[in-house]
Amino acid sequence: MSSTSTDPSKTDSSKITSSKTVTLNHVAEDAGVSRSTVSLVLRNSPLVAAVTRARVQASIKRLGYVYNRGAASLRSQQSNTIGLIVTNITNPFFAELTVGVEDGLEESRYTALLGNTSDTLKKQNLLLERMQEHRPDGILLCPTDGTSVAQLRRMQKQTPVVLFVRYLPDLEIDYVGADNVKGGEIATAHLISLGHKRIGFVGGPAYSSARRDRLQGYANELRIAGIPVDERLIVVGPMTREGGRQGILELLNQENPPTAAVCCNDLVAVGAMLGLQSVGQIPGEDFAVVGFDDIDEAQLWHPPLTTVALDPHHLGEMAAHLLLERIAKPKGTPRQITLACRLVVRQSSGGPVTAPKPQ
Amino acid sequence: MSSTSTDPSKTDSSKITSSKTVTLNHVAEDAGVSRSTVSLVLRNSPLVAAVTRARVQASIKRLGYVYNRGAASLRSQQSNTIGLIVTNITNPFFAELTVGVEDGLEESRYTALLGNTSDTLKKQNLLLERMQEHRPDGILLCPTDGTSVAQLRRMQKQTPVVLFVRYLPDLEIDYVGADNVKGGEIATAHLISLGHKRIGFVGGPAYSSARRDRLQGYANELRIAGIPVDERLIVVGPMTREGGRQGILELLNQENPPTAAVCCNDLVAVGAMLGLQSVGQIPGEDFAVVGFDDIDEAQLWHPPLTTVALDPHHLGEMAAHLLLERIAKPKGTPRQITLACRLVVRQSSGGPVTAPKPQ
DNA sequence: CTGAAAGCGCTAACAA
DNA sequence: TTGTTAGCGCTTTCAG
């Protein structure tokens, strides 16, 4: 004991138990083993003898040690974190998808960093930047308008990226989304089978690949039925209720309005129904509406919505799995996964068409 | 050039530009300044000369350097990360609240780590543990059933914690939530003013402080009106649509069923409306329903829901601000913030009561 | 205003 | 099986 100092705060370094954070060093000391042994125990290495392990674990518990993943990341070059960037968490579709991602991650050791872009390039770039500062091991992104392919390509070199819901042209990248073309086809085929001849397509921003594909399916099916695709019946707008309301009114104000519409998603569809009601038309009677997504609310609206059901939870899980796979095997060839969807018929698409009602 | 080595990979250490990650060292070297100067520039310190700053920033851009926040955290002991734990992101109320938190954080340098407990203690504990490994600078928690006060008290010593939406008894802690007692009162007063004498209270788990307070308000108002509180009219259940459906049916099956009900939230309320419809009763005509939250969907349902409006976005923002404040001033006295709420009358509560319709 | 030196808490060789 | 020795990339005194 070299007690030359009279300052009581300068005790032997080993004695500073105070209220500071407990580190792996403290555990090692307490258990009477080296730091590497503790590290091995923390990571469940089988190289540690059972007795040693038990002793270390006892110390961990006793001292209330909690692992510092940040410090580990610095050394090991992996953060055990992934970034999840959605366009709108407020859309039940994405909310469900988010819990799907979480569930898909549950078994793994990853935690998700969540970001919401509000479908805005500015926020997306900000988020991407912030997230990269945290060195996520992978990124799950639903790209918004104007997302730079070059930027994404650059990012991919550093961090695995998987796109979901929307993809980008000219980019070799992992992706999981719904079979939107098929979805557009079955929605349109349903309306055609009901006797509709003039069918509109409402909402969605032109840059959304999901929207493009749904529109593609819509056009395919019209062509098969020998109905010409009329550009005036296709209206662009945000994927929101308000977008749907405005879109349907635009359609109704034309000189030869449609009698039915495929809406880009359920939010747009309910907006369309509100728009119809606001001018005295009854959805499902005077006008047939079909949506996309089958969010929980769809069956509760009035009238209950006919819609193309996707499984967002499953989609989220798949996206998470695909990302984990890519993290494990960064050099593998990108995979494009496309999930089936199915039509759920409810009242908003109504029965067979009668005469179009003049507005 | 001391080209003694024939191995091309063993060049001077300073020349290893390759495809490795660019660090602050590389920037310093490139700009011809010391590492500390770069560090200061990164953190916008005013101590750096304008020319130096410009040179450093040019190097940063040229090399494509991205800040490693994890490394910084290790040294500076702050992660610039906060943990946000909600019970159910799928509930539009929490989805809105989440974006409120993000907006509240936008100005700051913090990023949110999101977790979803599904209102389950097991998941909450798992999340709390994982998050602490990331050393968040603060935690925003909506506590689920069985949350240990002792555990929270322990956590508080390490990391500022603010509770939202639900609080815990016997705990000095920051909290922001709605004025649920008042909310319960105005909802109940509304039904009483319509002439209802037998009013039920449906849904919500007994451990939720939000539910307890709403129930309290309900009871207060009944007492004021001289209506006895009948325990049989108060039914417990999960805060979901299904919980509401079952709850209302339980009420209707009693020998002397109520003519109106205050529901614990909007999800429960719509479930109740579905339940009513399933037995041929028309909400707003045969039975009055009031909800809580005023989620966007509330006005779209059939009939549109009368509800006590909370502002989840604002609540989230407040929670974020309170946390930031507490991070800045960890020793300050905890604050309990309670946000006003207001009644939004729509059709589900109907007009004045007529005679109760036999089921 | 800028630089030198030390170290945050952990992991990864390698040796013993 | 366990210990020793170097850092990971940054910030932080403290001198100049």
Short mmCIF file of N, CA, C and O in Angstrom, two decimals, chain A residues 35-117:
data_model
loop_
_atom_site.label_atom_id
_atom_site.label_comp_id
_atom_site.label_asym_id
_atom_site.label_seq_id
_atom_site.Cartn_x
_atom_site.Cartn_y
_atom_site.Cartn_z
N ARG A 35 -10.01 -10.06 -19.35
CA ARG A 35 -11.08 -9.39 -20.10
C ARG A 35 -11.55 -10.24 -21.28
O ARG A 35 -12.74 -10.29 -21.56
N SER A 36 -10.62 -10.88 -21.93
CA SER A 36 -11.05 -11.66 -23.10
C SER A 36 -11.99 -12.79 -22.70
O SER A 36 -12.92 -13.12 -23.45
N THR A 37 -11.75 -13.35 -21.56
CA THR A 37 -12.65 -14.42 -21.12
C THR A 37 -14.06 -13.87 -20.93
O THR A 37 -15.04 -14.47 -21.38
N VAL A 38 -14.15 -12.72 -20.32
CA VAL A 38 -15.46 -12.11 -20.13
C VAL A 38 -16.11 -11.86 -21.49
O VAL A 38 -17.27 -12.18 -21.72
N SER A 39 -15.32 -11.33 -22.38
CA SER A 39 -15.83 -11.04 -23.73
C SER A 39 -16.38 -12.30 -24.37
O SER A 39 -17.46 -12.29 -24.98
N LEU A 40 -15.66 -13.38 -24.21
CA LEU A 40 -16.11 -14.65 -24.78
C LEU A 40 -17.42 -15.10 -24.15
O LEU A 40 -18.33 -15.56 -24.83
N VAL A 41 -17.51 -14.95 -22.85
CA VAL A 41 -18.74 -15.33 -22.16
C VAL A 41 -19.90 -14.51 -22.70
O VAL A 41 -20.97 -15.03 -23.00
N LEU A 42 -19.68 -13.21 -22.84
CA LEU A 42 -20.74 -12.32 -23.31
C LEU A 42 -21.27 -12.74 -24.65
O LEU A 42 -22.43 -12.57 -24.96
N ARG A 43 -20.37 -13.27 -25.46
CA ARG A 43 -20.82 -13.64 -26.80
C ARG A 43 -21.10 -15.13 -26.92
O ARG A 43 -21.07 -15.70 -28.00
N ASN A 44 -21.30 -15.76 -25.76
CA ASN A 44 -21.68 -17.18 -25.74
C ASN A 44 -20.71 -18.08 -26.48
O ASN A 44 -21.12 -19.05 -27.13
N SER A 45 -19.45 -17.77 -26.39
CA SER A 45 -18.47 -18.64 -27.05
C SER A 45 -18.42 -19.97 -26.32
O SER A 45 -18.46 -20.02 -25.09
N PRO A 46 -18.32 -21.06 -27.05
CA PRO A 46 -18.26 -22.38 -26.41
C PRO A 46 -16.85 -22.67 -25.88
O PRO A 46 -16.62 -23.72 -25.28
N LEU A 47 -15.95 -21.72 -26.08
CA LEU A 47 -14.56 -21.97 -25.68
C LEU A 47 -14.33 -21.82 -24.18
O LEU A 47 -13.25 -22.09 -23.69
N VAL A 48 -15.34 -21.34 -23.48
CA VAL A 48 -15.15 -21.09 -22.06
C VAL A 48 -15.65 -22.26 -21.22
O VAL A 48 -16.73 -22.79 -21.49
N ALA A 49 -14.88 -22.64 -20.25
CA ALA A 49 -15.29 -23.73 -19.36
C ALA A 49 -16.54 -23.36 -18.59
O ALA A 49 -16.75 -22.19 -18.25
N ALA A 50 -17.36 -24.34 -18.34
CA ALA A 50 -18.65 -24.10 -17.69
C ALA A 50 -18.51 -23.38 -16.35
O ALA A 50 -19.27 -22.46 -16.05
N VAL A 51 -17.54 -23.80 -15.55
CA VAL A 51 -17.37 -23.16 -14.24
C VAL A 51 -16.98 -21.70 -14.37
O VAL A 51 -17.53 -20.83 -13.69
N THR A 52 -16.04 -21.45 -15.28
CA THR A 52 -15.59 -20.08 -15.50
C THR A 52 -16.78 -19.23 -15.95
O THR A 52 -17.04 -18.15 -15.43
N ARG A 53 -17.51 -19.76 -16.91
CA ARG A 53 -18.69 -19.07 -17.41
C ARG A 53 -19.65 -18.69 -16.30
O ARG A 53 -20.10 -17.55 -16.19
N ALA A 54 -19.91 -19.66 -15.45
CA ALA A 54 -20.85 -19.44 -14.35
C ALA A 54 -20.34 -18.32 -13.44
O ALA A 54 -21.09 -17.43 -13.04
N ARG A 55 -19.04 -18.37 -13.16
CA ARG A 55 -18.46 -17.37 -12.28
C ARG A 55 -18.60 -15.97 -12.89
O ARG A 55 -19.00 -15.01 -12.24
N VAL A 56 -18.29 -15.90 -14.17
CA VAL A 56 -18.38 -14.63 -14.86
C VAL A 56 -19.82 -14.12 -14.87
O VAL A 56 -20.10 -12.95 -14.56
N GLN A 57 -20.73 -15.02 -15.15
CA GLN A 57 -22.12 -14.60 -15.20
C GLN A 57 -22.62 -14.11 -13.83
O GLN A 57 -23.40 -13.16 -13.75
N ALA A 58 -22.12 -14.76 -12.81
CA ALA A 58 -22.48 -14.32 -11.47
C ALA A 58 -22.00 -12.90 -11.25
O ALA A 58 -22.74 -12.04 -10.73
N SER A 59 -20.76 -12.63 -11.66
CA SER A 59 -20.21 -11.29 -11.48
C SER A 59 -21.01 -10.26 -12.27
O SER A 59 -21.28 -9.16 -11.79
N ILE A 60 -21.36 -10.64 -13.49
CA ILE A 60 -22.14 -9.74 -14.34
C ILE A 60 -23.42 -9.33 -13.63
O ILE A 60 -23.76 -8.15 -13.53
N LYS A 61 -24.08 -10.33 -13.08
CA LYS A 61 -25.33 -10.07 -12.39
C LYS A 61 -25.09 -9.22 -11.14
O LYS A 61 -25.77 -8.23 -10.91
N ARG A 62 -24.12 -9.64 -10.37
CA ARG A 62 -23.84 -8.94 -9.12
C ARG A 62 -23.55 -7.46 -9.34
O ARG A 62 -24.06 -6.59 -8.64
N LEU A 63 -22.70 -7.18 -10.33
CA LEU A 63 -22.31 -5.80 -10.57
C LEU A 63 -23.33 -5.03 -11.39
O LEU A 63 -23.23 -3.82 -11.53
N GLY A 64 -24.29 -5.74 -11.96
CA GLY A 64 -25.29 -5.08 -12.79
C GLY A 64 -24.66 -4.53 -14.07
O GLY A 64 -25.01 -3.46 -14.56
N TYR A 65 -23.76 -5.31 -14.61
CA TYR A 65 -23.07 -4.88 -15.83
C TYR A 65 -24.01 -4.89 -17.02
O TYR A 65 -24.80 -5.80 -17.18
N VAL A 66 -23.94 -3.89 -17.84
CA VAL A 66 -24.64 -3.98 -19.13
C VAL A 66 -23.69 -3.70 -20.27
O VAL A 66 -22.94 -2.74 -20.27
N TYR A 67 -23.75 -4.60 -21.22
CA TYR A 67 -22.91 -4.63 -22.40
C TYR A 67 -22.93 -3.30 -23.13
O TYR A 67 -23.99 -2.69 -23.28
N ASN A 68 -21.79 -2.87 -23.57
CA ASN A 68 -21.75 -1.63 -24.36
C ASN A 68 -21.53 -1.99 -25.82
O ASN A 68 -20.42 -2.19 -26.28
N ARG A 69 -22.65 -2.03 -26.51
CA ARG A 69 -22.60 -2.48 -27.90
C ARG A 69 -21.85 -1.49 -28.79
O ARG A 69 -21.24 -1.87 -29.78
N GLY A 70 -21.89 -0.24 -28.42
CA GLY A 70 -21.21 0.78 -29.21
C GLY A 70 -19.71 0.53 -29.21
O GLY A 70 -19.06 0.58 -30.25
N ALA A 71 -19.18 0.25 -28.04
CA ALA A 71 -17.75 -0.01 -27.93
C ALA A 71 -17.39 -1.25 -28.73
O ALA A 71 -16.38 -1.30 -29.43
N ALA A 72 -18.25 -2.25 -28.62
CA ALA A 72 -18.02 -3.48 -29.37
C ALA A 72 -18.00 -3.21 -30.87
O ALA A 72 -17.14 -3.70 -31.59
N SER A 73 -18.97 -2.39 -31.30
CA SER A 73 -19.07 -2.09 -32.73
C SER A 73 -17.79 -1.46 -33.25
O SER A 73 -17.32 -1.75 -34.35
N LEU A 74 -17.27 -0.57 -32.45
CA LEU A 74 -16.09 0.17 -32.88
C LEU A 74 -14.98 -0.81 -33.25
O LEU A 74 -14.31 -0.67 -34.25
N ARG A 75 -14.85 -1.80 -32.41
CA ARG A 75 -13.80 -2.77 -32.64
C ARG A 75 -14.19 -3.80 -33.71
O ARG A 75 -13.41 -4.11 -34.59
N SER A 76 -15.39 -4.30 -33.60
CA SER A 76 -15.76 -5.43 -34.45
C SER A 76 -16.30 -5.00 -35.81
O SER A 76 -16.52 -5.83 -36.68
N GLN A 77 -16.53 -3.74 -35.96
CA GLN A 77 -17.03 -3.21 -37.22
C GLN A 77 -18.44 -3.67 -37.54
O GLN A 77 -18.81 -3.76 -38.71
N GLN A 78 -19.21 -4.07 -36.53
CA GLN A 78 -20.62 -4.25 -36.81
C GLN A 78 -21.46 -3.76 -35.65
O GLN A 78 -21.15 -3.99 -34.49
N SER A 79 -22.53 -3.06 -35.99
CA SER A 79 -23.28 -2.34 -34.98
C SER A 79 -24.48 -3.09 -34.44
O SER A 79 -25.09 -2.69 -33.47
N ASN A 80 -24.83 -4.18 -35.11
CA ASN A 80 -26.02 -4.93 -34.71
C ASN A 80 -27.27 -4.06 -34.74
O ASN A 80 -28.17 -4.18 -33.92
N THR A 81 -27.25 -3.19 -35.66
CA THR A 81 -28.33 -2.25 -35.84
C THR A 81 -28.70 -2.22 -37.32
O THR A 81 -27.82 -2.32 -38.17
N ILE A 82 -29.96 -2.12 -37.63
CA ILE A 82 -30.29 -1.90 -39.02
C ILE A 82 -31.19 -0.67 -39.11
O ILE A 82 -31.89 -0.33 -38.17
N GLY A 83 -31.14 0.00 -40.22
CA GLY A 83 -31.96 1.19 -40.42
C GLY A 83 -33.22 0.83 -41.18
O GLY A 83 -33.16 0.08 -42.15
N LEU A 84 -34.35 1.32 -40.71
CA LEU A 84 -35.62 1.06 -41.40
C LEU A 84 -36.24 2.40 -41.76
O LEU A 84 -36.57 3.18 -40.89
N ILE A 85 -36.35 2.64 -43.05
CA ILE A 85 -36.88 3.93 -43.49
C ILE A 85 -38.17 3.75 -44.28
O ILE A 85 -38.17 3.14 -45.34
N VAL A 86 -39.26 4.24 -43.72
CA VAL A 86 -40.56 4.13 -44.39
C VAL A 86 -41.02 5.51 -44.82
O VAL A 86 -40.49 6.53 -44.38
N THR A 87 -42.00 5.53 -45.71
CA THR A 87 -42.45 6.83 -46.20
C THR A 87 -43.50 7.45 -45.29
O THR A 87 -43.61 8.66 -45.21
N ASN A 88 -44.26 6.59 -44.59
CA ASN A 88 -45.35 7.15 -43.81
C ASN A 88 -45.87 6.15 -42.78
O ASN A 88 -46.74 5.34 -43.06
N ILE A 89 -45.36 6.25 -41.59
CA ILE A 89 -45.68 5.29 -40.53
C ILE A 89 -47.14 5.39 -40.13
O ILE A 89 -47.71 4.49 -39.51
N THR A 90 -47.74 6.48 -40.50
CA THR A 90 -49.12 6.77 -40.16
C THR A 90 -50.09 5.99 -41.03
O THR A 90 -51.25 5.78 -40.69
N ASN A 91 -49.61 5.53 -42.15
CA ASN A 91 -50.39 4.64 -43.01
C ASN A 91 -50.36 3.25 -42.38
O ASN A 91 -49.29 2.67 -42.20
N PRO A 92 -51.55 2.73 -42.04
CA PRO A 92 -51.60 1.44 -41.35
C PRO A 92 -50.82 0.35 -42.09
O PRO A 92 -50.29 -0.57 -41.46
N PHE A 93 -50.75 0.48 -43.38
CA PHE A 93 -49.99 -0.49 -44.16
C PHE A 93 -48.53 -0.52 -43.71
O PHE A 93 -47.97 -1.57 -43.44
N PHE A 94 -47.94 0.65 -43.57
CA PHE A 94 -46.55 0.71 -43.15
C PHE A 94 -46.37 0.40 -41.66
O PHE A 94 -45.35 -0.13 -41.25
N ALA A 95 -47.38 0.73 -40.88
CA ALA A 95 -47.31 0.41 -39.46
C ALA A 95 -47.23 -1.10 -39.28
O ALA A 95 -46.37 -1.62 -38.57
N GLU A 96 -48.11 -1.81 -39.98
CA GLU A 96 -48.09 -3.27 -39.93
C GLU A 96 -46.77 -3.81 -40.45
O GLU A 96 -46.19 -4.74 -39.89
N LEU A 97 -46.33 -3.22 -41.53
CA LEU A 97 -45.08 -3.65 -42.13
C LEU A 97 -43.93 -3.48 -41.14
O LEU A 97 -43.05 -4.35 -41.01
N THR A 98 -43.95 -2.39 -40.42
CA THR A 98 -42.92 -2.12 -39.43
C THR A 98 -42.89 -3.21 -38.36
O THR A 98 -41.82 -3.69 -38.00
N VAL A 99 -44.06 -3.61 -37.87
CA VAL A 99 -44.01 -4.66 -36.86
C VAL A 99 -43.59 -5.98 -37.50
O VAL A 99 -42.94 -6.80 -36.85
N GLY A 100 -43.90 -6.15 -38.78
CA GLY A 100 -43.40 -7.33 -39.49
C GLY A 100 -41.87 -7.36 -39.50
O GLY A 100 -41.25 -8.38 -39.25
N VAL A 101 -41.28 -6.22 -39.75
CA VAL A 101 -39.82 -6.12 -39.76
C VAL A 101 -39.28 -6.46 -38.37
O VAL A 101 -38.35 -7.25 -38.22
N GLU A 102 -39.88 -5.86 -37.37
CA GLU A 102 -39.43 -6.15 -36.01
C GLU A 102 -39.52 -7.63 -35.69
O GLU A 102 -38.60 -8.21 -35.12
N ASP A 103 -40.63 -8.23 -36.09
CA ASP A 103 -40.79 -9.65 -35.84
C ASP A 103 -39.74 -10.45 -36.61
O ASP A 103 -39.20 -11.43 -36.11
N GLY A 104 -39.46 -10.00 -37.82
CA GLY A 104 -38.46 -10.69 -38.63
C GLY A 104 -37.07 -10.59 -38.04
O GLY A 104 -36.19 -11.40 -38.30
N LEU A 105 -36.87 -9.55 -37.23
CA LEU A 105 -35.57 -9.32 -36.62
C LEU A 105 -35.43 -9.97 -35.25
O LEU A 105 -34.32 -10.10 -34.71
N GLU A 106 -36.58 -10.36 -34.71
CA GLU A 106 -36.61 -10.78 -33.31
C GLU A 106 -35.59 -11.85 -32.97
O GLU A 106 -34.86 -11.75 -31.98
N GLU A 107 -35.51 -12.86 -33.82
CA GLU A 107 -34.61 -13.97 -33.56
C GLU A 107 -33.15 -13.53 -33.65
O GLU A 107 -32.27 -14.11 -33.04
N SER A 108 -32.92 -12.53 -34.48
CA SER A 108 -31.55 -12.08 -34.70
C SER A 108 -31.11 -11.17 -33.56
O SER A 108 -31.87 -10.89 -32.64
N ARG A 109 -29.91 -10.68 -33.64
CA ARG A 109 -29.44 -9.80 -32.59
C ARG A 109 -29.54 -8.33 -33.01
O ARG A 109 -28.93 -7.46 -32.40
N TYR A 110 -30.33 -8.07 -34.03
CA TYR A 110 -30.41 -6.70 -34.53
C TYR A 110 -31.54 -5.88 -33.93
O TYR A 110 -32.60 -6.39 -33.60
N THR A 111 -31.28 -4.60 -33.82
CA THR A 111 -32.29 -3.65 -33.39
C THR A 111 -32.51 -2.68 -34.55
O THR A 111 -31.58 -2.37 -35.27
N ALA A 112 -33.75 -2.23 -34.70
CA ALA A 112 -34.04 -1.33 -35.81
C ALA A 112 -34.06 0.13 -35.40
O ALA A 112 -34.57 0.50 -34.35
N LEU A 113 -33.44 0.93 -36.24
CA LEU A 113 -33.45 2.37 -36.11
C LEU A 113 -34.54 2.83 -37.08
O LEU A 113 -34.43 2.59 -38.29
N LEU A 114 -35.60 3.48 -36.57
CA LEU A 114 -36.71 3.82 -37.47
C LEU A 114 -36.67 5.25 -37.98
O LEU A 114 -36.35 6.17 -37.24
N GLY A 115 -36.99 5.42 -39.23
CA GLY A 115 -37.09 6.76 -39.78
C GLY A 115 -38.32 6.89 -40.65
O GLY A 115 -38.74 5.92 -41.28
N ASN A 116 -38.88 8.07 -40.67
CA ASN A 116 -40.09 8.35 -41.42
C ASN A 116 -39.82 9.53 -42.34
O ASN A 116 -39.45 10.60 -41.90
N THR A 117 -39.98 9.32 -43.65
CA THR A 117 -39.60 10.39 -44.57
C THR A 117 -40.72 11.33 -44.94
O THR A 117 -40.48 12.35 -45.56
#
